[in-house]
Coordinates of C-alpha atoms in Angstrom, one line a residue:
L1 CA -12.3 24.0 17.6
I2 CA -8.9 24.9 18.3
W3 CA -7.6 22.7 15.5
G4 CA -9.9 24.4 13.1
R5 CA -8.6 27.9 14.1
R6 CA -5.1 26.9 13.9
A7 CA -5.8 25.6 10.5
G8 CA -7.6 28.6 9.5
R9 CA -4.8 31.0 10.4
A10 CA -2.4 28.7 8.7
Q11 CA -4.3 28.8 5.5
K12 CA -4.6 32.6 5.7
K13 CA -0.8 32.8 6.1
R14 CA -0.2 30.6 3.1
D15 CA -2.8 32.8 0.9
N16 CA -0.9 35.7 1.9
R17 CA 2.3 34.5 0.7
K18 CA 0.9 33.3 -2.4
E19 CA 0.0 36.6 -3.1
L20 CA 3.6 38.1 -2.3
H21 CA 5.4 35.4 -4.3
P22 CA 3.2 34.2 -6.7
D23 CA 5.6 32.4 -8.7
E24 CA 7.7 31.3 -6.1
P25 CA 5.6 28.2 -4.6
W26 CA 8.5 27.0 -2.2
M27 CA 8.1 30.4 -0.3
W28 CA 4.5 29.3 0.6
V29 CA 5.9 26.8 3.0
D30 CA 7.7 27.5 6.3
K31 CA 10.4 25.1 5.9
W32 CA 11.3 26.0 2.6
R33 CA 11.6 29.6 2.8
T34 CA 15.3 29.7 3.5
P35 CA 18.1 27.7 2.2
E36 CA 18.5 25.9 5.4
V37 CA 16.0 22.9 5.6
S38 CA 16.0 20.9 9.2
S39 CA 15.6 17.2 9.6
E40 CA 12.4 15.6 10.6
S41 CA 14.1 14.0 13.6
T42 CA 12.0 15.6 16.2
A43 CA 8.7 15.1 14.1
T44 CA 9.6 11.4 13.6
M45 CA 10.4 10.9 17.4
W46 CA 6.9 12.3 18.5
I47 CA 5.0 10.6 16.0
A48 CA 6.7 7.1 17.1
I49 CA 6.0 8.1 20.8
A50 CA 2.5 8.8 19.9
F51 CA 1.6 5.8 17.8
A52 CA 3.4 3.4 20.0
T53 CA 1.2 4.9 23.1
F54 CA -2.1 4.7 21.0
W55 CA -1.5 1.2 19.9
N56 CA -0.4 -0.3 23.2
L57 CA -3.3 1.3 25.0
V58 CA -5.9 0.1 22.6
S59 CA -4.2 -3.6 22.3
A60 CA -3.9 -3.9 26.3
P61 CA -7.0 -5.3 27.0
V62 CA -6.5 -8.4 24.6
L63 CA -3.7 -9.5 27.3
F64 CA -6.6 -10.1 29.7
I65 CA -9.1 -11.3 27.1
V66 CA -6.9 -14.0 25.5
P67 CA -6.4 -16.4 28.2
G68 CA -9.9 -16.6 29.2
E69 CA -11.0 -17.6 25.6
V70 CA -8.2 -20.3 25.2
A71 CA -9.1 -21.4 28.8
D72 CA -12.8 -22.1 27.2
G73 CA -11.6 -23.9 24.3
N74 CA -11.5 -21.0 21.8
H75 CA -7.8 -21.4 20.4
V76 CA -8.5 -19.1 17.6
A77 CA -8.2 -16.1 20.1
L78 CA -4.6 -16.7 20.0
V79 CA -4.3 -14.7 17.1
G80 CA -5.1 -11.7 19.1
L81 CA -1.9 -12.0 20.9
L82 CA -0.1 -10.5 17.7
F83 CA -1.6 -7.1 18.5
P84 CA 0.6 -6.8 21.9
L85 CA 3.5 -8.3 20.3
V86 CA 3.4 -5.5 17.6
G87 CA 2.8 -3.2 20.3
A88 CA 6.2 -4.1 21.8
G89 CA 8.0 -3.6 18.6
L90 CA 6.4 -0.4 18.4
I91 CA 7.8 0.9 21.9
V92 CA 11.3 -0.6 20.5
W93 CA 11.1 1.8 17.6
A94 CA 9.8 4.7 19.8
V95 CA 12.8 4.3 22.2
R96 CA 15.4 4.1 19.6
E97 CA 13.9 7.4 18.0
V98 CA 14.2 9.1 21.3
I99 CA 17.9 7.8 21.6
R100 CA 18.4 8.9 18.5
R101 CA 17.2 12.5 18.7
R102 CA 19.1 12.7 21.9
R103 CA 22.4 11.7 20.6
Y104 CA 22.3 13.2 17.1
G105 CA 20.1 16.1 17.7
D106 CA 18.5 17.9 14.5
S107 CA 20.9 18.2 11.5
V108 CA 20.6 20.8 9.0
L109 CA 21.0 20.7 5.3
R110 CA 22.2 23.9 3.7
L111 CA 21.3 24.1 -0.2
D112 CA 23.3 25.8 -2.6
S113 CA 20.6 26.6 -4.8
H114 CA 17.2 27.6 -3.5
P115 CA 15.2 25.9 -4.5
V116 CA 16.8 22.7 -5.8
P117 CA 16.4 22.9 -9.6
L118 CA 14.4 20.2 -11.2
G119 CA 16.6 18.6 -13.9
G120 CA 19.7 20.2 -12.6
R121 CA 21.7 19.3 -9.5
L122 CA 21.1 19.0 -5.6
R123 CA 24.4 20.4 -4.2
A124 CA 24.3 20.9 -0.5
T125 CA 26.4 20.6 2.8
L126 CA 25.0 18.5 5.7
N127 CA 25.8 19.9 9.2
I128 CA 25.2 17.5 12.1
P129 CA 25.5 18.7 15.6
A130 CA 27.2 15.5 16.7
R131 CA 30.5 13.6 16.0
L132 CA 30.0 10.6 13.6
A133 CA 32.4 7.5 13.9
A134 CA 31.9 6.5 10.2
R135 CA 33.8 8.2 7.6
E136 CA 31.1 7.8 5.1
L137 CA 27.4 8.9 4.7
Q138 CA 24.8 6.9 2.7
L139 CA 22.5 9.3 0.8
Q140 CA 19.2 8.6 -0.7
L141 CA 17.4 10.9 -3.0
A142 CA 13.8 9.9 -3.5
C143 CA 10.6 11.3 -5.4
V144 CA 7.4 10.0 -3.5
N145 CA 4.2 10.4 -4.1
R146 CA 2.1 9.9 -0.9
Y147 CA -1.6 9.6 -1.0
V148 CA -4.6 8.9 1.1
S149 CA -7.2 6.4 -0.3
G150 CA -10.6 5.8 1.2
S151 CA -12.5 7.9 3.5
G152 CA -13.6 7.5 7.4
K153 CA -12.7 4.7 8.9
N154 CA -11.1 3.0 5.8
R155 CA -9.0 5.9 4.9
S156 CA -5.1 4.9 4.7
T157 CA -2.2 7.0 3.7
R158 CA 0.2 5.3 1.5
E159 CA 3.5 6.1 -0.7
K160 CA 4.5 5.2 -3.8
V161 CA 8.4 5.9 -4.8
L162 CA 8.4 7.2 -8.4
W163 CA 12.2 7.4 -8.3
E164 CA 15.6 7.1 -6.3
D165 CA 19.1 7.5 -6.5
K166 CA 21.9 6.6 -4.0
Q167 CA 25.2 8.0 -3.3
V168 CA 28.1 7.9 -0.7
A169 CA 29.3 11.3 0.7
M170 CA 32.9 11.6 2.7
T171 CA 32.5 13.0 6.2
R172 CA 34.7 15.7 7.9
S173 CA 34.9 17.8 11.1
G174 CA 32.1 20.4 11.3
S175 CA 32.2 24.0 12.0
G176 CA 32.0 23.5 15.8
P177 CA 33.6 21.4 18.3
G178 CA 32.1 17.5 18.2
Q179 CA 30.4 18.2 15.0
T180 CA 30.0 16.4 11.4
S181 CA 29.8 17.9 8.1
A182 CA 29.5 16.4 4.6
Q183 CA 29.1 18.1 1.3
F184 CA 27.6 16.1 -1.7
E185 CA 26.1 16.7 -5.3
M186 CA 23.5 14.6 -6.9
R187 CA 21.6 14.5 -10.0
V188 CA 17.7 15.5 -10.1
P189 CA 15.8 14.1 -13.0
A190 CA 13.8 16.7 -15.2
D191 CA 10.9 14.0 -15.7
Q192 CA 9.5 13.8 -12.4
P193 CA 7.2 15.9 -10.5
V194 CA 7.9 19.1 -8.4
S195 CA 7.6 19.3 -4.6
S196 CA 4.0 19.9 -3.8
D197 CA 1.7 19.9 -0.6
D198 CA -1.4 22.1 -1.7
N199 CA -3.4 18.8 -1.7
P200 CA -3.0 16.9 1.6
R201 CA -4.5 14.0 0.2
N202 CA -2.0 13.7 -2.8
R203 CA 1.3 15.2 -2.2
M204 CA 4.7 15.0 -4.1
I205 CA 7.6 14.9 -2.0
W206 CA 11.4 15.0 -2.6
R207 CA 13.1 13.2 0.2
L208 CA 16.6 13.0 1.2
T209 CA 18.0 10.5 3.5
A210 CA 21.0 10.2 5.2
T211 CA 22.4 7.4 7.4
S212 CA 25.6 5.8 8.5
E213 CA 26.1 2.9 11.0
E214 CA 27.1 3.8 14.3
P215 CA 27.9 2.0 17.8
G216 CA 24.5 1.5 19.3
V217 CA 21.7 3.5 17.2
D218 CA 22.8 4.4 13.8
Y219 CA 22.5 7.7 12.5
K220 CA 19.7 8.8 10.2
A221 CA 18.3 12.1 9.2
V222 CA 15.3 12.9 6.8
F223 CA 14.7 16.0 4.8
E224 CA 12.0 17.2 2.6
L225 CA 13.4 19.3 -0.3
P226 CA 12.0 22.2 -2.2
V227 CA 12.5 20.8 -5.9
F228 CA 10.8 23.3 -8.5
D229 CA 11.1 23.6 -12.0
S230 CA 13.7 26.8 -12.3
G231 CA 13.4 26.7 -16.3
E232 CA 17.2 27.4 -16.8
A233 CA 18.3 24.0 -15.2
V234 CA 15.9 22.0 -17.5
A235 CA 16.5 23.9 -20.5
A236 CA 20.2 23.0 -20.1
A237 CA 19.5 19.4 -19.1
I238 CA 17.6 19.0 -22.3
D239 CA 20.3 20.7 -24.2
T240 CA 22.7 18.2 -22.7
A241 CA 20.7 15.4 -23.7
I242 CA 20.1 16.4 -27.3
D243 CA 23.8 17.1 -27.8
A244 CA 24.4 13.5 -26.5
G245 CA 21.9 12.1 -29.0
I246 CA 19.2 10.9 -26.5
G247 CA 15.6 12.3 -25.9
A248 CA 14.8 14.8 -23.2
G249 CA 12.6 12.4 -21.4
E250 CA 15.6 9.7 -21.4
Q251 CA 18.0 12.4 -19.8
A252 CA 17.2 11.5 -16.2
L253 CA 18.6 8.2 -16.5
S254 CA 21.8 9.2 -17.8
F255 CA 24.7 7.4 -16.2
D256 CA 28.6 7.1 -15.8
A257 CA 30.5 3.9 -17.5
D258 CA 31.3 2.6 -14.1
D259 CA 28.1 3.1 -12.2
W260 CA 27.4 -0.5 -12.6
R261 CA 29.5 -1.4 -10.0
E262 CA 27.3 0.4 -7.2
T263 CA 24.9 -2.5 -8.1
G264 CA 26.9 -4.7 -5.6
V265 CA 27.7 -7.3 -8.5
A266 CA 30.6 -9.7 -8.0
H267 CA 32.6 -9.3 -10.9
E268 CA 35.6 -11.4 -12.2
F269 CA 37.3 -12.8 -15.4
A270 CA 36.7 -16.6 -15.9
A271 CA 37.0 -19.1 -18.4
G272 CA 34.6 -18.1 -21.4
G273 CA 34.4 -14.2 -20.4
Q274 CA 33.6 -12.2 -17.7
R275 CA 31.4 -13.4 -15.2
F276 CA 28.8 -11.2 -13.3
H277 CA 27.5 -12.7 -10.2
F278 CA 24.5 -11.4 -7.8
P279 CA 24.4 -14.2 -5.1
R280 CA 22.0 -15.6 -2.7
L281 CA 20.7 -14.1 0.6
R282 CA 21.4 -10.5 -1.1
Q283 CA 18.1 -9.8 0.3
L284 CA 18.2 -11.7 3.6
G285 CA 16.6 -8.9 5.9
A286 CA 13.8 -8.2 3.4
G287 CA 13.1 -11.9 2.9
L288 CA 13.0 -12.7 6.8
G289 CA 10.5 -9.8 7.2
L290 CA 8.4 -11.0 4.4
L291 CA 8.7 -14.6 5.7
V292 CA 7.3 -13.5 9.3
V293 CA 4.2 -11.8 7.8
A294 CA 3.7 -15.0 5.6
L295 CA 3.7 -17.1 8.7
I296 CA 1.4 -14.8 10.3
F297 CA -1.1 -15.1 7.6
T298 CA -0.5 -18.8 7.2
A299 CA -0.9 -19.6 11.1
A300 CA -4.0 -17.2 11.2
G301 CA -5.4 -19.0 8.2
G302 CA -5.0 -22.5 10.2
F303 CA -6.5 -21.5 13.0
M304 CA -9.5 -20.2 11.4
M305 CA -10.1 -23.5 9.3
V306 CA -9.3 -26.0 12.0
G307 CA -10.0 -24.0 15.2
A308 CA -13.3 -22.4 14.1
G309 CA -14.1 -23.9 10.9
Q310 CA -13.9 -20.9 9.3
W311 CA -13.0 -22.5 5.8
I312 CA -13.5 -19.7 3.3
F313 CA -11.8 -16.8 5.4
G314 CA -9.4 -19.0 6.8
G315 CA -8.6 -20.2 3.3
I316 CA -8.0 -16.9 1.8
F317 CA -5.7 -16.0 4.7
A318 CA -4.0 -19.2 4.3
A319 CA -3.6 -18.6 0.4
V320 CA -2.2 -15.2 1.0
G321 CA 0.3 -16.5 3.4
L322 CA 1.5 -19.2 0.9
L323 CA 1.8 -16.6 -1.9
L324 CA 4.0 -14.4 0.6
L325 CA 6.1 -17.5 1.7
W326 CA 7.0 -18.1 -2.1
G327 CA 7.9 -14.4 -2.3
A328 CA 9.9 -14.7 0.9
I329 CA 11.9 -17.6 -0.5
S330 CA 12.3 -16.1 -3.9
M331 CA 13.3 -12.9 -2.6
T332 CA 16.0 -14.8 -0.3
F333 CA 17.2 -17.5 -2.3
Q334 CA 17.2 -15.9 -5.9
R335 CA 20.3 -15.6 -7.6
S336 CA 21.6 -14.6 -10.9
E337 CA 25.0 -15.3 -12.9
I338 CA 26.0 -13.9 -16.3
V339 CA 28.9 -15.0 -18.3
V340 CA 29.8 -12.8 -21.4
G341 CA 32.5 -13.8 -23.9
S342 CA 33.5 -15.8 -27.0
G343 CA 30.4 -14.2 -28.9
R344 CA 28.2 -16.0 -26.5
L345 CA 26.0 -14.7 -23.4
R346 CA 25.3 -17.5 -20.9
W347 CA 22.9 -16.9 -17.5
R348 CA 21.1 -18.7 -15.0
H349 CA 18.7 -16.8 -13.0
G350 CA 15.8 -17.7 -10.4
V351 CA 15.8 -20.3 -7.4
F352 CA 16.2 -23.3 -9.4
G353 CA 16.9 -21.9 -12.6
G354 CA 19.7 -23.9 -14.9
W355 CA 22.3 -22.4 -17.5
Q356 CA 21.0 -21.0 -20.8
E357 CA 22.8 -19.3 -23.7
A358 CA 22.6 -17.1 -27.0
D359 CA 24.8 -16.2 -29.6
A360 CA 25.8 -12.5 -29.1
G361 CA 24.4 -11.7 -32.5
A362 CA 21.1 -13.2 -31.6
L363 CA 20.5 -10.3 -29.2
K364 CA 18.4 -7.5 -30.4
S365 CA 18.6 -5.5 -26.8
I366 CA 19.6 -5.7 -22.7
D367 CA 17.6 -3.3 -21.1
V368 CA 16.0 -3.0 -17.6
K369 CA 12.5 -2.9 -16.1
Q370 CA 11.3 -1.9 -12.6
S371 CA 10.4 -5.2 -10.7
G372 CA 9.6 -4.1 -7.3
S373 CA 10.2 -1.9 -4.4
I374 CA 11.5 -2.6 -0.5
G375 CA 10.3 0.3 1.4
S376 CA 11.8 3.3 -0.5
N377 CA 14.3 1.4 -2.3
L378 CA 13.5 0.4 -6.2
Y379 CA 14.7 -2.6 -7.7
Y380 CA 14.9 -3.7 -11.3
R381 CA 15.5 -6.9 -13.4
I382 CA 17.6 -7.0 -16.4
E383 CA 16.3 -8.7 -19.8
I384 CA 17.4 -9.6 -23.2
E385 CA 15.3 -9.4 -26.3
R386 CA 16.5 -11.9 -28.9
W387 CA 15.7 -11.1 -32.6
A388 CA 14.1 -14.7 -33.5
R389 CA 12.1 -14.8 -30.5
D390 CA 8.9 -13.0 -29.1
G391 CA 9.0 -11.3 -25.6
K392 CA 11.9 -10.9 -23.1
T393 CA 14.1 -13.2 -21.1
T394 CA 15.0 -11.9 -17.1
I395 CA 18.7 -12.8 -16.7
A396 CA 18.9 -10.9 -13.4
G397 CA 16.8 -9.6 -10.6
W398 CA 16.6 -7.5 -7.5
V399 CA 19.3 -5.2 -8.8
P400 CA 19.3 -2.0 -7.0
G401 CA 18.7 1.4 -8.5
Q402 CA 17.7 2.4 -11.9
R403 CA 20.8 4.2 -12.8
P404 CA 23.4 1.4 -11.9
A405 CA 21.1 -1.2 -13.4
R406 CA 20.9 0.8 -16.7
A407 CA 24.8 1.0 -16.2
L408 CA 25.1 -2.6 -15.7
A409 CA 22.7 -3.3 -18.8
A410 CA 24.7 -1.1 -20.9
H411 CA 28.0 -2.6 -20.1
L412 CA 26.5 -6.3 -20.7
G413 CA 25.4 -5.0 -24.1
Q414 CA 28.8 -3.2 -24.9
L415 CA 30.9 -6.7 -24.0
A416 CA 28.3 -8.6 -26.3
G417 CA 28.6 -6.3 -28.8
I418 CA 25.3 -4.5 -28.9
E419 CA 25.8 -1.1 -29.7
E420 CA 22.7 0.5 -28.3
S421 CA 20.6 -1.3 -25.2

C-alpha cells in the first residue's frame, strides 16, 4: 500500500511536469532537471547489499541439506553447493561496492549542453570528491536497451547494447583539496534512440561509465545521461555527412584516420608489407569466465546422467557445457594476423587457421560486422569480399569498438588499394 501511494505521487508529479514542459522530456525526470548528473554509486551499493543478503538467506539452508543427501548416496546434490558459492561471490561484490562508495563518494558530471544533443557532442566535466592516483580515466559511452521479458516468476530483466564508444580523458586537480576532475568530449551518433524511461519494461538508457585502476578497489562511476533530439545538432550532423559524401545514416560511424590504433592491434613493418597482429589470450579474463560457466554446465550434466540416470536433461546440460567450452577456447586462443603489401593481402585467423592470401585487385571490399559482446563492450569482425567469390571471409575477430574497427578496415583497404570500404 505504501509503495502504491509513493508510485501514485511520483506519477502525479511527472504528469504535472509534462504539462509544464511538454516539449522538454528531460525535465520530467528528477535526475535530469539540471546540467549536473550524479553517479549511481550509492544505488549500486545498496543493490549489491540487498541482492547479496537475499541470495545468501535463500541459499544458506543448502549447506545443511547437501551433506545429508551425499551421505545417503545422492551425489547429484553436490550441484546445490553452487548456490552458496555464488553467494560468497556476491558478498565480495557487495563489500567492494561499500569500500568504493566510502573511498570515492558520489561523483558529479556537469554537462556543457543540457540535454546532451543526439547527433552532436557530449562535452562535460567530471568532478570526483577524492584524489585519484591514475593520470587517465577510461570512459565508455553506451546506448543500452533495458527490457523486461516474461511475467510473474519467469520475468527477467535484460540489457542489449545498441552502440558504444570509448575514450581516454586526462585527470587534473579538482576545485577543492583532495579532489580530481577531468574534461572530455565524445561523439553522440544521430542514428540511435533518445533517452526514455516512460515504459519501465522497455527503457532506452544512455550510460557513461568512468573507470581507473587504483590501489585496492578501482574507481568506477556510472551516469545515466539525458540524450535527446535537439534538432539543430542532428541537422548539423547530417549536413556534415552530406558534405563529406556519406549518407546520413552512416554519419554515426565517422572516424579519424589513426583511430585504428585504439583496437590494440600490434603493428609493424615486415617482409612483404605491413603486419597487423591480434595475439592469443587477448580475452583471457572473459574466456576464463566463460570456461567456468562451461565447466559448471558440463559437471551438472555429468552428475545428472551418471549419478541420477537423467540422461535427457543431463545430456542437454552437458551439450550446452561443451558448446560453451568451445566458445571459451575460441575466445581465449583465437588470433588474427594480417600482412598487406606487394599487391597482396595475406591473413590467418582462428584457433588453428593457416595462412591464406589474395591479390589486392581481387578484393571488392573490406568491412566490419558485429560479432558479439562482453558485458557492455561490443566486438566486431573484419571481413573481406572478393570479386570472383560469393560470400565474405573473416580475417580478424574480437576487434573492440565499432569506430576503431571501421578505421582499421579502412586503413587495410587503403593499403590494399581499395578506394572505398
